[in-house]
């Protein structure tokens, strides 16, 4: 089968289209003929720096896919050949086929294309795990996402609003801020020209989903309400931050974070069950919609990742796989 392989650590040019062996489903795995794969920052981290402690040489990136079940392992109970599914995986999505634990698959929502369905798993699982489970977000609370027009951002805004919260965001242009507000954000702050602390501290934030780190950490703590929570999913502005311990004590602030990719299939299967019960009906009702910025062919994966690194996009970048 065709697959994009990380040939060595480096820039987008190290992603090469190669022929690799087709996977064979074992046990409770289904073999998915992939029609689309979503891009995520984690793919770039694997290519450049490998924070997961694994050997990324010859790795096939890609954490979320959609397609059709082509074959099933002997222990599969739910799915059958021909089913349209999307799935969360720990790599291997930039390819024509992937064998996947059946518990990590969800049905493609009615009316969605394969490209749209491929934008759902990694973003929704990440938000559900970090915001709704770890940070225990509740209806009525104020939520802030840094990077409001990222793939995570556009989904988080919609999920928070659909679940009864107020969403706030930061973004880097007037156009991006307007897009966040059109999606449902109460206020979107242009972090390049405005001070989000002065604008959001009077409001008070309960939960922050942060992919920036660095100098923003102290600012985030400053705008939190008592019992506020910050959950980190990246550190694009720097992995090392100062914290104000006395402020953390006086406000009872919780700081946490996680990487979804290395979590166990059992944990991800638990998330899948909760998400299908809670979030999938909101997608069916049109309250959460995929936002696609651009679709690339599989052979153009390097160009797709380069676009993601530029941060010029609004929403998700997708690979179409034929």
PDB file of C-alpha atoms in Angstrom:
ATOM      1  CA  UNK A   1       0.000   0.000   0.000  1.00  0.00           C
ATOM      2  CA  UNK A   2       0.989   3.647  -0.335  1.00  0.00           C
ATOM      3  CA  UNK A   3       2.053   5.368   2.869  1.00  0.00           C
ATOM      4  CA  UNK A   4       3.894   8.494   3.966  1.00  0.00           C
ATOM      5  CA  UNK A   5       6.977   7.523   5.966  1.00  0.00           C
ATOM      6  CA  UNK A   6       9.155   9.646   8.269  1.00  0.00           C
ATOM      7  CA  UNK A   7      12.538   8.736   6.752  1.00  0.00           C
ATOM      8  CA  UNK A   8      14.555  10.683   9.350  1.00  0.00           C
ATOM      9  CA  UNK A   9      14.108  13.484  11.867  1.00  0.00           C
ATOM     10  CA  UNK A  10      13.782  16.838  10.109  1.00  0.00           C
ATOM     11  CA  UNK A  11      11.565  19.158   8.067  1.00  0.00           C
ATOM     12  CA  UNK A  12       8.606  18.368   5.823  1.00  0.00           C
ATOM     13  CA  UNK A  13      10.976  17.094   3.142  1.00  0.00           C
ATOM     14  CA  UNK A  14      11.701  13.937   5.192  1.00  0.00           C
ATOM     15  CA  UNK A  15       8.135  12.745   4.566  1.00  0.00           C
ATOM     16  CA  UNK A  16       8.327  10.315   1.646  1.00  0.00           C
ATOM     17  CA  UNK A  17       5.622   8.374  -0.215  1.00  0.00           C
ATOM     18  CA  UNK A  18       6.647   4.708  -0.147  1.00  0.00           C
ATOM     19  CA  UNK A  19       5.235   1.236  -0.593  1.00  0.00           C
ATOM     20  CA  UNK A  20       4.824  -0.676   2.674  1.00  0.00           C
ATOM     21  CA  UNK A  21       3.143  -3.951   3.615  1.00  0.00           C
ATOM     22  CA  UNK A  22      -0.616  -4.003   4.061  1.00  0.00           C
ATOM     23  CA  UNK A  23      -1.701  -4.506   7.684  1.00  0.00           C
ATOM     24  CA  UNK A  24      -3.710  -7.596   8.611  1.00  0.00           C
ATOM     25  CA  UNK A  25      -6.409  -7.277  11.309  1.00  0.00           C
ATOM     26  CA  UNK A  26      -5.836  -9.400  14.399  1.00  0.00           C
ATOM     27  CA  UNK A  27      -8.125 -10.207  17.320  1.00  0.00           C
ATOM     28  CA  UNK A  28     -10.593  -7.356  17.788  1.00  0.00           C
ATOM     29  CA  UNK A  29      -9.118  -5.197  15.025  1.00  0.00           C
ATOM     30  CA  UNK A  30     -10.889  -3.950  11.919  1.00  0.00           C
ATOM     31  CA  UNK A  31      -9.024  -3.182   8.701  1.00  0.00           C
ATOM     32  CA  UNK A  32     -10.010   0.269   7.489  1.00  0.00           C
ATOM     33  CA  UNK A  33      -9.552   1.323   3.893  1.00  0.00           C
ATOM     34  CA  UNK A  34      -8.669   4.939   4.607  1.00  0.00           C
ATOM     35  CA  UNK A  35     -10.338   7.696   2.605  1.00  0.00           C
ATOM     36  CA  UNK A  36      -9.116  10.685   4.637  1.00  0.00           C
ATOM     37  CA  UNK A  37      -6.731  11.521   7.471  1.00  0.00           C
ATOM     38  CA  UNK A  38      -6.645  14.613   9.668  1.00  0.00           C
ATOM     39  CA  UNK A  39      -3.422  16.502  10.422  1.00  0.00           C
ATOM     40  CA  UNK A  40      -2.412  17.372  13.965  1.00  0.00           C
ATOM     41  CA  UNK A  41       0.498  19.176  15.641  1.00  0.00           C
ATOM     42  CA  UNK A  42       1.480  15.839  17.140  1.00  0.00           C
ATOM     43  CA  UNK A  43       2.370  14.623  13.634  1.00  0.00           C
ATOM     44  CA  UNK A  44       4.867  17.468  13.331  1.00  0.00           C
ATOM     45  CA  UNK A  45       6.267  16.797  16.797  1.00  0.00           C
ATOM     46  CA  UNK A  46       6.887  13.173  15.810  1.00  0.00           C
ATOM     47  CA  UNK A  47       8.650  14.274  12.631  1.00  0.00           C
ATOM     48  CA  UNK A  48      10.805  16.929  14.290  1.00  0.00           C
ATOM     49  CA  UNK A  49      11.552  16.057  17.874  1.00  0.00           C
ATOM     50  CA  UNK A  50       9.853  12.831  18.976  1.00  0.00           C
ATOM     51  CA  UNK A  51       8.654  13.668  22.519  1.00  0.00           C
ATOM     52  CA  UNK A  52       7.045  10.244  22.989  1.00  0.00           C
ATOM     53  CA  UNK A  53      10.189   8.227  23.645  1.00  0.00           C
ATOM     54  CA  UNK A  54       9.774   5.975  20.611  1.00  0.00           C
ATOM     55  CA  UNK A  55      11.901   5.517  17.488  1.00  0.00           C
ATOM     56  CA  UNK A  56      10.160   7.591  14.816  1.00  0.00           C
ATOM     57  CA  UNK A  57      12.443   6.450  11.995  1.00  0.00           C
ATOM     58  CA  UNK A  58      10.195   4.762   9.410  1.00  0.00           C
ATOM     59  CA  UNK A  59       7.099   5.792  11.348  1.00  0.00           C
ATOM     60  CA  UNK A  60       3.879   6.515   9.469  1.00  0.00           C
ATOM     61  CA  UNK A  61       2.280   9.612  11.063  1.00  0.00           C
ATOM     62  CA  UNK A  62      -1.421  10.327  11.417  1.00  0.00           C
ATOM     63  CA  UNK A  63      -3.686  10.082  14.472  1.00  0.00           C
ATOM     64  CA  UNK A  64      -7.203  10.254  13.015  1.00  0.00           C
ATOM     65  CA  UNK A  65      -8.747   8.609   9.984  1.00  0.00           C
ATOM     66  CA  UNK A  66     -12.026   7.872   8.276  1.00  0.00           C
ATOM     67  CA  UNK A  67     -12.928   5.209   5.770  1.00  0.00           C
ATOM     68  CA  UNK A  68     -14.654   1.891   5.209  1.00  0.00           C
ATOM     69  CA  UNK A  69     -14.221  -1.383   7.085  1.00  0.00           C
ATOM     70  CA  UNK A  70     -12.733  -3.811   4.561  1.00  0.00           C
ATOM     71  CA  UNK A  71     -12.000  -6.808   6.801  1.00  0.00           C
ATOM     72  CA  UNK A  72     -12.438  -7.798  10.443  1.00  0.00           C
ATOM     73  CA  UNK A  73     -10.487  -9.833  12.963  1.00  0.00           C
ATOM     74  CA  UNK A  74     -11.976 -12.989  14.513  1.00  0.00           C
ATOM     75  CA  UNK A  75     -12.978 -11.264  17.783  1.00  0.00           C
ATOM     76  CA  UNK A  76     -14.707  -8.208  16.309  1.00  0.00           C
ATOM     77  CA  UNK A  77     -18.243  -7.809  17.672  1.00  0.00           C
ATOM     78  CA  UNK A  78     -19.615  -4.455  16.533  1.00  0.00           C
ATOM     79  CA  UNK A  79     -18.455  -3.682  13.008  1.00  0.00           C
ATOM     80  CA  UNK A  80     -18.909  -5.426   9.676  1.00  0.00           C
ATOM     81  CA  UNK A  81     -17.383  -4.974   6.261  1.00  0.00           C
ATOM     82  CA  UNK A  82     -18.746  -1.938   4.471  1.00  0.00           C
ATOM     83  CA  UNK A  83     -19.323   0.138   7.624  1.00  0.00           C
ATOM     84  CA  UNK A  84     -18.302   3.802   7.395  1.00  0.00           C
ATOM     85  CA  UNK A  85     -16.174   4.659  10.409  1.00  0.00           C
ATOM     86  CA  UNK A  86     -13.761   7.215  11.769  1.00  0.00           C
ATOM     87  CA  UNK A  87     -11.114   6.230  14.288  1.00  0.00           C
ATOM     88  CA  UNK A  88      -8.543   7.500  16.764  1.00  0.00           C
ATOM     89  CA  UNK A  89      -5.164   5.843  16.251  1.00  0.00           C
ATOM     90  CA  UNK A  90      -1.623   6.213  17.625  1.00  0.00           C
ATOM     91  CA  UNK A  91       0.029   6.719  14.243  1.00  0.00           C
ATOM     92  CA  UNK A  92      -0.293   5.154  10.819  1.00  0.00           C
ATOM     93  CA  UNK A  93      -2.994   7.397   9.361  1.00  0.00           C
ATOM     94  CA  UNK A  94      -1.073   8.741   6.355  1.00  0.00           C
ATOM     95  CA  UNK A  95      -1.659   5.492   4.460  1.00  0.00           C
ATOM     96  CA  UNK A  96      -4.191   3.551   2.440  1.00  0.00           C
ATOM     97  CA  UNK A  97      -4.993   1.025   5.176  1.00  0.00           C
ATOM     98  CA  UNK A  98      -4.827   0.754   8.967  1.00  0.00           C
ATOM     99  CA  UNK A  99      -5.772  -2.047  11.340  1.00  0.00           C
ATOM    100  CA  UNK A 100      -7.545  -0.525  14.362  1.00  0.00           C
ATOM    101  CA  UNK A 101      -8.886  -1.782  17.695  1.00  0.00           C
ATOM    102  CA  UNK A 102     -12.629  -1.806  17.018  1.00  0.00           C
ATOM    103  CA  UNK A 103     -13.309   0.041  20.282  1.00  0.00           C
ATOM    104  CA  UNK A 104     -11.549   3.137  18.918  1.00  0.00           C
ATOM    105  CA  UNK A 105     -13.904   3.413  15.937  1.00  0.00           C
ATOM    106  CA  UNK A 106     -17.037   5.541  15.779  1.00  0.00           C
ATOM    107  CA  UNK A 107     -19.644   5.692  13.024  1.00  0.00           C
ATOM    108  CA  UNK A 108     -19.286   8.461  10.451  1.00  0.00           C
ATOM    109  CA  UNK A 109     -22.139  10.831  11.359  1.00  0.00           C
ATOM    110  CA  UNK A 110     -24.931  10.994   8.781  1.00  0.00           C
ATOM    111  CA  UNK A 111     -24.383  13.670   6.168  1.00  0.00           C
ATOM    112  CA  UNK A 112     -20.644  14.031   6.734  1.00  0.00           C
ATOM    113  CA  UNK A 113     -18.030  13.337   4.070  1.00  0.00           C
ATOM    114  CA  UNK A 114     -14.993  11.206   4.812  1.00  0.00           C
ATOM    115  CA  UNK A 115     -12.880  14.377   4.843  1.00  0.00           C
ATOM    116  CA  UNK A 116     -15.169  15.948   7.445  1.00  0.00           C
ATOM    117  CA  UNK A 117     -15.294  12.779   9.558  1.00  0.00           C
ATOM    118  CA  UNK A 118     -11.493  12.566   9.608  1.00  0.00           C
ATOM    119  CA  UNK A 119     -11.346  15.898  11.471  1.00  0.00           C
ATOM    120  CA  UNK A 120     -13.320  14.603  14.454  1.00  0.00           C
ATOM    121  CA  UNK A 121     -11.477  11.914  16.464  1.00  0.00           C
ATOM    122  CA  UNK A 122      -8.214  13.510  17.625  1.00  0.00           C
ATOM    123  CA  UNK A 123      -9.713  16.924  18.343  1.00  0.00           C
ATOM    124  CA  UNK A 124     -12.832  15.685  20.128  1.00  0.00           C
ATOM    125  CA  UNK A 125     -11.017  12.995  22.116  1.00  0.00           C
ATOM    126  CA  UNK A 126      -8.351  15.525  23.183  1.00  0.00           C
ATOM    127  CA  UNK A 127     -10.926  18.103  24.302  1.00  0.00           C
ATOM    128  CA  UNK A 128     -13.116  15.542  26.037  1.00  0.00           C
ATOM    129  CA  UNK A 129     -10.155  14.047  27.911  1.00  0.00           C
ATOM    130  CA  UNK A 130      -8.510  17.320  28.942  1.00  0.00           C
ATOM    131  CA  UNK A 131     -11.401  19.739  29.388  1.00  0.00           C
ATOM    132  CA  UNK A 132     -14.378  17.637  30.398  1.00  0.00           C
ATOM    133  CA  UNK A 133     -12.640  14.849  32.334  1.00  0.00           C
ATOM    134  CA  UNK A 134      -9.326  16.167  33.705  1.00  0.00           C
ATOM    135  CA  UNK A 135     -10.434  19.791  34.167  1.00  0.00           C
ATOM    136  CA  UNK A 136     -14.047  18.807  35.010  1.00  0.00           C
ATOM    137  CA  UNK A 137     -15.659  21.591  32.971  1.00  0.00           C
ATOM    138  CA  UNK A 138     -19.296  22.194  33.935  1.00  0.00           C
ATOM    139  CA  UNK A 139     -22.176  23.967  32.219  1.00  0.00           C
ATOM    140  CA  UNK A 140     -22.250  27.654  33.051  1.00  0.00           C
ATOM    141  CA  UNK A 141     -18.481  28.029  33.379  1.00  0.00           C
ATOM    142  CA  UNK A 142     -16.225  30.354  31.380  1.00  0.00           C
ATOM    143  CA  UNK A 143     -13.694  28.643  29.132  1.00  0.00           C
ATOM    144  CA  UNK A 144     -10.666  30.021  27.270  1.00  0.00           C
ATOM    145  CA  UNK A 145      -8.861  28.394  24.356  1.00  0.00           C
ATOM    146  CA  UNK A 146      -5.562  29.814  23.144  1.00  0.00           C
ATOM    147  CA  UNK A 147      -5.338  29.275  19.387  1.00  0.00           C
ATOM    148  CA  UNK A 148      -9.048  29.578  18.717  1.00  0.00           C
ATOM    149  CA  UNK A 149      -8.822  28.890  14.980  1.00  0.00           C
ATOM    150  CA  UNK A 150      -6.655  25.778  15.266  1.00  0.00           C
ATOM    151  CA  UNK A 151      -8.265  22.426  14.625  1.00  0.00           C
ATOM    152  CA  UNK A 152      -8.590  21.971  18.395  1.00  0.00           C
ATOM    153  CA  UNK A 153      -9.805  25.553  18.830  1.00  0.00           C
ATOM    154  CA  UNK A 154     -12.706  25.517  16.370  1.00  0.00           C
ATOM    155  CA  UNK A 155     -13.950  22.251  17.852  1.00  0.00           C
ATOM    156  CA  UNK A 156     -13.477  23.340  21.469  1.00  0.00           C
ATOM    157  CA  UNK A 157     -15.477  26.543  20.998  1.00  0.00           C
ATOM    158  CA  UNK A 158     -18.389  24.595  19.535  1.00  0.00           C
ATOM    159  CA  UNK A 159     -18.251  21.848  22.163  1.00  0.00           C
ATOM    160  CA  UNK A 160     -18.197  24.296  25.060  1.00  0.00           C
ATOM    161  CA  UNK A 161     -21.149  26.283  23.719  1.00  0.00           C
ATOM    162  CA  UNK A 162     -23.098  23.104  22.928  1.00  0.00           C
ATOM    163  CA  UNK A 163     -22.465  21.852  26.484  1.00  0.00           C
ATOM    164  CA  UNK A 164     -23.778  25.029  28.097  1.00  0.00           C
ATOM    165  CA  UNK A 165     -20.626  27.065  28.700  1.00  0.00           C
ATOM    166  CA  UNK A 166     -19.279  30.416  27.553  1.00  0.00           C
ATOM    167  CA  UNK A 167     -16.282  30.205  25.241  1.00  0.00           C
ATOM    168  CA  UNK A 168     -13.508  32.784  24.924  1.00  0.00           C
ATOM    169  CA  UNK A 169     -10.536  32.584  22.586  1.00  0.00           C
ATOM    170  CA  UNK A 170      -7.311  34.195  21.485  1.00  0.00           C
ATOM    171  CA  UNK A 171      -6.195  34.384  17.865  1.00  0.00           C
ATOM    172  CA  UNK A 172      -3.638  36.299  15.835  1.00  0.00           C
ATOM    173  CA  UNK A 173      -5.654  38.308  13.291  1.00  0.00           C
ATOM    174  CA  UNK A 174      -8.873  40.289  13.104  1.00  0.00           C
ATOM    175  CA  UNK A 175     -10.212  37.728  10.612  1.00  0.00           C
ATOM    176  CA  UNK A 176      -9.446  34.831  12.944  1.00  0.00           C
ATOM    177  CA  UNK A 177     -11.019  36.574  15.926  1.00  0.00           C
ATOM    178  CA  UNK A 178     -14.179  37.225  13.930  1.00  0.00           C
ATOM    179  CA  UNK A 179     -14.273  33.584  12.889  1.00  0.00           C
ATOM    180  CA  UNK A 180     -14.095  32.485  16.545  1.00  0.00           C
ATOM    181  CA  UNK A 181     -16.971  34.779  17.457  1.00  0.00           C
ATOM    182  CA  UNK A 182     -19.008  33.574  14.475  1.00  0.00           C
ATOM    183  CA  UNK A 183     -18.501  30.019  15.792  1.00  0.00           C
ATOM    184  CA  UNK A 184     -19.934  31.015  19.163  1.00  0.00           C
ATOM    185  CA  UNK A 185     -17.117  32.552  21.200  1.00  0.00           C
ATOM    186  CA  UNK A 186     -18.359  35.387  23.426  1.00  0.00           C
ATOM    187  CA  UNK A 187     -15.115  37.330  22.943  1.00  0.00           C
ATOM    188  CA  UNK A 188     -12.055  36.558  20.816  1.00  0.00           C
ATOM    189  CA  UNK A 189      -8.928  38.551  21.665  1.00  0.00           C
ATOM    190  CA  UNK A 190      -6.273  39.431  19.078  1.00  0.00           C
ATOM    191  CA  UNK A 191      -3.190  38.501  21.092  1.00  0.00           C
ATOM    192  CA  UNK A 192      -0.916  40.443  18.722  1.00  0.00           C
ATOM    193  CA  UNK A 193      -2.623  43.796  19.296  1.00  0.00           C
ATOM    194  CA  UNK A 194      -4.617  43.347  22.535  1.00  0.00           C
ATOM    195  CA  UNK A 195      -3.856  42.275  26.100  1.00  0.00           C
ATOM    196  CA  UNK A 196      -5.969  39.241  26.887  1.00  0.00           C
ATOM    197  CA  UNK A 197      -5.326  39.650  30.615  1.00  0.00           C
ATOM    198  CA  UNK A 198      -6.837  43.133  30.833  1.00  0.00           C
ATOM    199  CA  UNK A 199      -9.821  42.066  28.724  1.00  0.00           C
ATOM    200  CA  UNK A 200     -10.573  38.715  30.351  1.00  0.00           C
ATOM    201  CA  UNK A 201      -9.535  39.179  34.002  1.00  0.00           C
ATOM    202  CA  UNK A 202     -12.652  41.263  34.793  1.00  0.00           C
ATOM    203  CA  UNK A 203     -14.765  38.432  33.350  1.00  0.00           C
ATOM    204  CA  UNK A 204     -12.942  35.605  35.100  1.00  0.00           C
ATOM    205  CA  UNK A 205     -12.141  32.278  33.474  1.00  0.00           C
ATOM    206  CA  UNK A 206     -12.803  28.863  35.008  1.00  0.00           C
ATOM    207  CA  UNK A 207     -11.008  26.516  32.585  1.00  0.00           C
ATOM    208  CA  UNK A 208      -8.184  27.226  30.128  1.00  0.00           C
ATOM    209  CA  UNK A 209      -7.087  24.826  27.388  1.00  0.00           C
ATOM    210  CA  UNK A 210      -3.573  25.973  26.563  1.00  0.00           C
ATOM    211  CA  UNK A 211      -1.268  24.936  23.744  1.00  0.00           C
ATOM    212  CA  UNK A 212       1.129  27.872  24.199  1.00  0.00           C
ATOM    213  CA  UNK A 213       2.882  27.563  27.576  1.00  0.00           C
ATOM    214  CA  UNK A 214       5.860  29.872  28.079  1.00  0.00           C
ATOM    215  CA  UNK A 215       5.079  33.379  29.306  1.00  0.00           C
ATOM    216  CA  UNK A 216       1.346  32.810  29.028  1.00  0.00           C
ATOM    217  CA  UNK A 217       1.254  30.569  32.098  1.00  0.00           C
ATOM    218  CA  UNK A 218       1.459  33.388  34.663  1.00  0.00           C
ATOM    219  CA  UNK A 219      -1.045  35.400  32.622  1.00  0.00           C
ATOM    220  CA  UNK A 220      -3.397  32.442  32.561  1.00  0.00           C
ATOM    221  CA  UNK A 221      -3.187  32.076  36.323  1.00  0.00           C
ATOM    222  CA  UNK A 222      -3.945  35.792  36.724  1.00  0.00           C
ATOM    223  CA  UNK A 223      -7.274  35.608  34.863  1.00  0.00           C
ATOM    224  CA  UNK A 224      -8.527  32.434  36.539  1.00  0.00           C
ATOM    225  CA  UNK A 225     -11.406  32.437  38.987  1.00  0.00           C
ATOM    226  CA  UNK A 226     -10.992  30.649  42.323  1.00  0.00           C
ATOM    227  CA  UNK A 227     -10.871  26.876  41.748  1.00  0.00           C
ATOM    228  CA  UNK A 228      -9.791  27.539  38.147  1.00  0.00           C
ATOM    229  CA  UNK A 229      -8.068  24.898  36.057  1.00  0.00           C
ATOM    230  CA  UNK A 230      -5.426  25.041  33.309  1.00  0.00           C
ATOM    231  CA  UNK A 231      -4.818  22.010  31.128  1.00  0.00           C
ATOM    232  CA  UNK A 232      -1.891  21.914  28.696  1.00  0.00           C
ATOM    233  CA  UNK A 233      -1.844  20.038  25.394  1.00  0.00           C
ATOM    234  CA  UNK A 234       1.251  21.679  23.874  1.00  0.00           C
ATOM    235  CA  UNK A 235       3.908  24.286  24.678  1.00  0.00           C
ATOM    236  CA  UNK A 236       4.411  26.172  21.420  1.00  0.00           C
ATOM    237  CA  UNK A 237       5.764  29.261  23.216  1.00  0.00           C
ATOM    238  CA  UNK A 238       8.125  27.275  25.428  1.00  0.00           C
ATOM    239  CA  UNK A 239       8.054  24.184  27.622  1.00  0.00           C
ATOM    240  CA  UNK A 240       9.371  25.999  30.689  1.00  0.00           C
ATOM    241  CA  UNK A 241       7.156  28.464  32.588  1.00  0.00           C
ATOM    242  CA  UNK A 242       7.174  30.307  35.882  1.00  0.00           C
ATOM    243  CA  UNK A 243       4.219  29.911  38.213  1.00  0.00           C
ATOM    244  CA  UNK A 244       3.073  31.983  41.174  1.00  0.00           C
ATOM    245  CA  UNK A 245       2.751  29.394  43.908  1.00  0.00           C
ATOM    246  CA  UNK A 246       1.021  31.768  46.349  1.00  0.00           C
ATOM    247  CA  UNK A 247      -1.555  32.643  43.699  1.00  0.00           C
ATOM    248  CA  UNK A 248      -2.060  28.959  42.992  1.00  0.00           C
ATOM    249  CA  UNK A 249      -2.631  28.371  46.707  1.00  0.00           C
ATOM    250  CA  UNK A 250      -4.944  31.336  47.274  1.00  0.00           C
ATOM    251  CA  UNK A 251      -7.102  30.582  44.223  1.00  0.00           C
ATOM    252  CA  UNK A 252      -6.834  26.781  44.586  1.00  0.00           C
ATOM    253  CA  UNK A 253      -5.680  26.568  40.950  1.00  0.00           C
ATOM    254  CA  UNK A 254      -5.173  23.184  39.311  1.00  0.00           C
ATOM    255  CA  UNK A 255      -2.476  22.792  36.649  1.00  0.00           C
ATOM    256  CA  UNK A 256      -2.528  19.647  34.534  1.00  0.00           C
ATOM    257  CA  UNK A 257      -1.863  18.413  31.010  1.00  0.00           C
ATOM    258  CA  UNK A 258      -1.557  15.304  28.920  1.00  0.00           C
ATOM    259  CA  UNK A 259      -0.497  13.675  25.665  1.00  0.00           C
ATOM    260  CA  UNK A 260      -3.238  11.517  24.163  1.00  0.00           C
ATOM    261  CA  UNK A 261      -1.119   9.549  21.688  1.00  0.00           C
ATOM    262  CA  UNK A 262       0.700   7.340  24.244  1.00  0.00           C
ATOM    263  CA  UNK A 263      -2.412   6.574  26.341  1.00  0.00           C
ATOM    264  CA  UNK A 264      -3.643   2.974  26.394  1.00  0.00           C
ATOM    265  CA  UNK A 265      -6.335   1.637  24.101  1.00  0.00           C
ATOM    266  CA  UNK A 266      -8.431   0.852  27.180  1.00  0.00           C
ATOM    267  CA  UNK A 267      -8.397   4.531  28.185  1.00  0.00           C
ATOM    268  CA  UNK A 268      -9.185   5.693  24.652  1.00  0.00           C
ATOM    269  CA  UNK A 269     -11.986   3.118  24.388  1.00  0.00           C
ATOM    270  CA  UNK A 270     -13.554   4.580  27.536  1.00  0.00           C
ATOM    271  CA  UNK A 271     -13.388   8.034  25.949  1.00  0.00           C
ATOM    272  CA  UNK A 272     -14.926   6.707  22.729  1.00  0.00           C
ATOM    273  CA  UNK A 273     -17.923   5.309  24.589  1.00  0.00           C
ATOM    274  CA  UNK A 274     -18.517   8.574  26.453  1.00  0.00           C
ATOM    275  CA  UNK A 275     -18.050  10.677  23.321  1.00  0.00           C
ATOM    276  CA  UNK A 276     -20.478   8.600  21.265  1.00  0.00           C
ATOM    277  CA  UNK A 277     -23.129   8.986  23.966  1.00  0.00           C
ATOM    278  CA  UNK A 278     -22.563  12.699  24.642  1.00  0.00           C
ATOM    279  CA  UNK A 279     -20.969  14.435  21.644  1.00  0.00           C
ATOM    280  CA  UNK A 280     -22.120  12.407  18.622  1.00  0.00           C
ATOM    281  CA  UNK A 281     -25.780  13.466  19.128  1.00  0.00           C
ATOM    282  CA  UNK A 282     -24.629  17.114  19.116  1.00  0.00           C
ATOM    283  CA  UNK A 283     -22.920  16.531  15.769  1.00  0.00           C
ATOM    284  CA  UNK A 284     -26.092  14.907  14.424  1.00  0.00           C
ATOM    285  CA  UNK A 285     -28.061  17.960  15.607  1.00  0.00           C
ATOM    286  CA  UNK A 286     -25.697  20.314  13.785  1.00  0.00           C
ATOM    287  CA  UNK A 287     -24.423  21.944  16.985  1.00  0.00           C
ATOM    288  CA  UNK A 288     -20.846  20.853  16.286  1.00  0.00           C
ATOM    289  CA  UNK A 289     -19.626  21.019  12.692  1.00  0.00           C
ATOM    290  CA  UNK A 290     -16.287  20.153  11.091  1.00  0.00           C
ATOM    291  CA  UNK A 291     -14.302  23.136   9.817  1.00  0.00           C
ATOM    292  CA  UNK A 292     -11.917  22.232   6.973  1.00  0.00           C
ATOM    293  CA  UNK A 293      -9.398  24.767   5.699  1.00  0.00           C
ATOM    294  CA  UNK A 294      -7.753  22.748   2.917  1.00  0.00           C
ATOM    295  CA  UNK A 295      -7.570  19.193   1.574  1.00  0.00           C
ATOM    296  CA  UNK A 296      -4.314  17.770   0.189  1.00  0.00           C
ATOM    297  CA  UNK A 297      -3.548  14.515  -1.592  1.00  0.00           C
ATOM    298  CA  UNK A 298      -1.530  11.901   0.319  1.00  0.00           C
ATOM    299  CA  UNK A 299       1.610  12.603  -1.716  1.00  0.00           C
ATOM    300  CA  UNK A 300       1.357  16.269  -0.651  1.00  0.00           C
ATOM    301  CA  UNK A 301       1.675  15.506   3.083  1.00  0.00           C
ATOM    302  CA  UNK A 302       4.851  17.593   3.339  1.00  0.00           C
ATOM    303  CA  UNK A 303       3.072  20.628   1.904  1.00  0.00           C
ATOM    304  CA  UNK A 304       0.140  20.020   4.265  1.00  0.00           C
ATOM    305  CA  UNK A 305       2.405  19.948   7.317  1.00  0.00           C
ATOM    306  CA  UNK A 306       4.220  23.058   6.121  1.00  0.00           C
ATOM    307  CA  UNK A 307       0.882  24.879   5.988  1.00  0.00           C
ATOM    308  CA  UNK A 308       0.086  23.728   9.519  1.00  0.00           C
ATOM    309  CA  UNK A 309       3.454  25.010  10.775  1.00  0.00           C
ATOM    310  CA  UNK A 310       2.735  28.419   9.219  1.00  0.00           C
ATOM    311  CA  UNK A 311      -0.431  28.762  11.371  1.00  0.00           C
ATOM    312  CA  UNK A 312      -2.124  30.506   8.437  1.00  0.00           C
ATOM    313  CA  UNK A 313      -5.027  28.064   8.466  1.00  0.00           C
ATOM    314  CA  UNK A 314      -8.429  28.312  10.117  1.00  0.00           C
ATOM    315  CA  UNK A 315      -9.711  24.891  11.114  1.00  0.00           C
ATOM    316  CA  UNK A 316      -8.475  21.487  10.037  1.00  0.00           C
ATOM    317  CA  UNK A 317      -6.086  20.377   7.314  1.00  0.00           C
ATOM    318  CA  UNK A 318      -6.925  17.009   5.768  1.00  0.00           C
ATOM    319  CA  UNK A 319      -5.263  14.432   3.522  1.00  0.00           C
ATOM    320  CA  UNK A 320      -7.463  12.748   0.898  1.00  0.00           C
ATOM    321  CA  UNK A 321      -6.399   9.178   0.307  1.00  0.00           C
ATOM    322  CA  UNK A 322      -7.423   7.312  -2.818  1.00  0.00           C
TER     323      UNK A 322
END
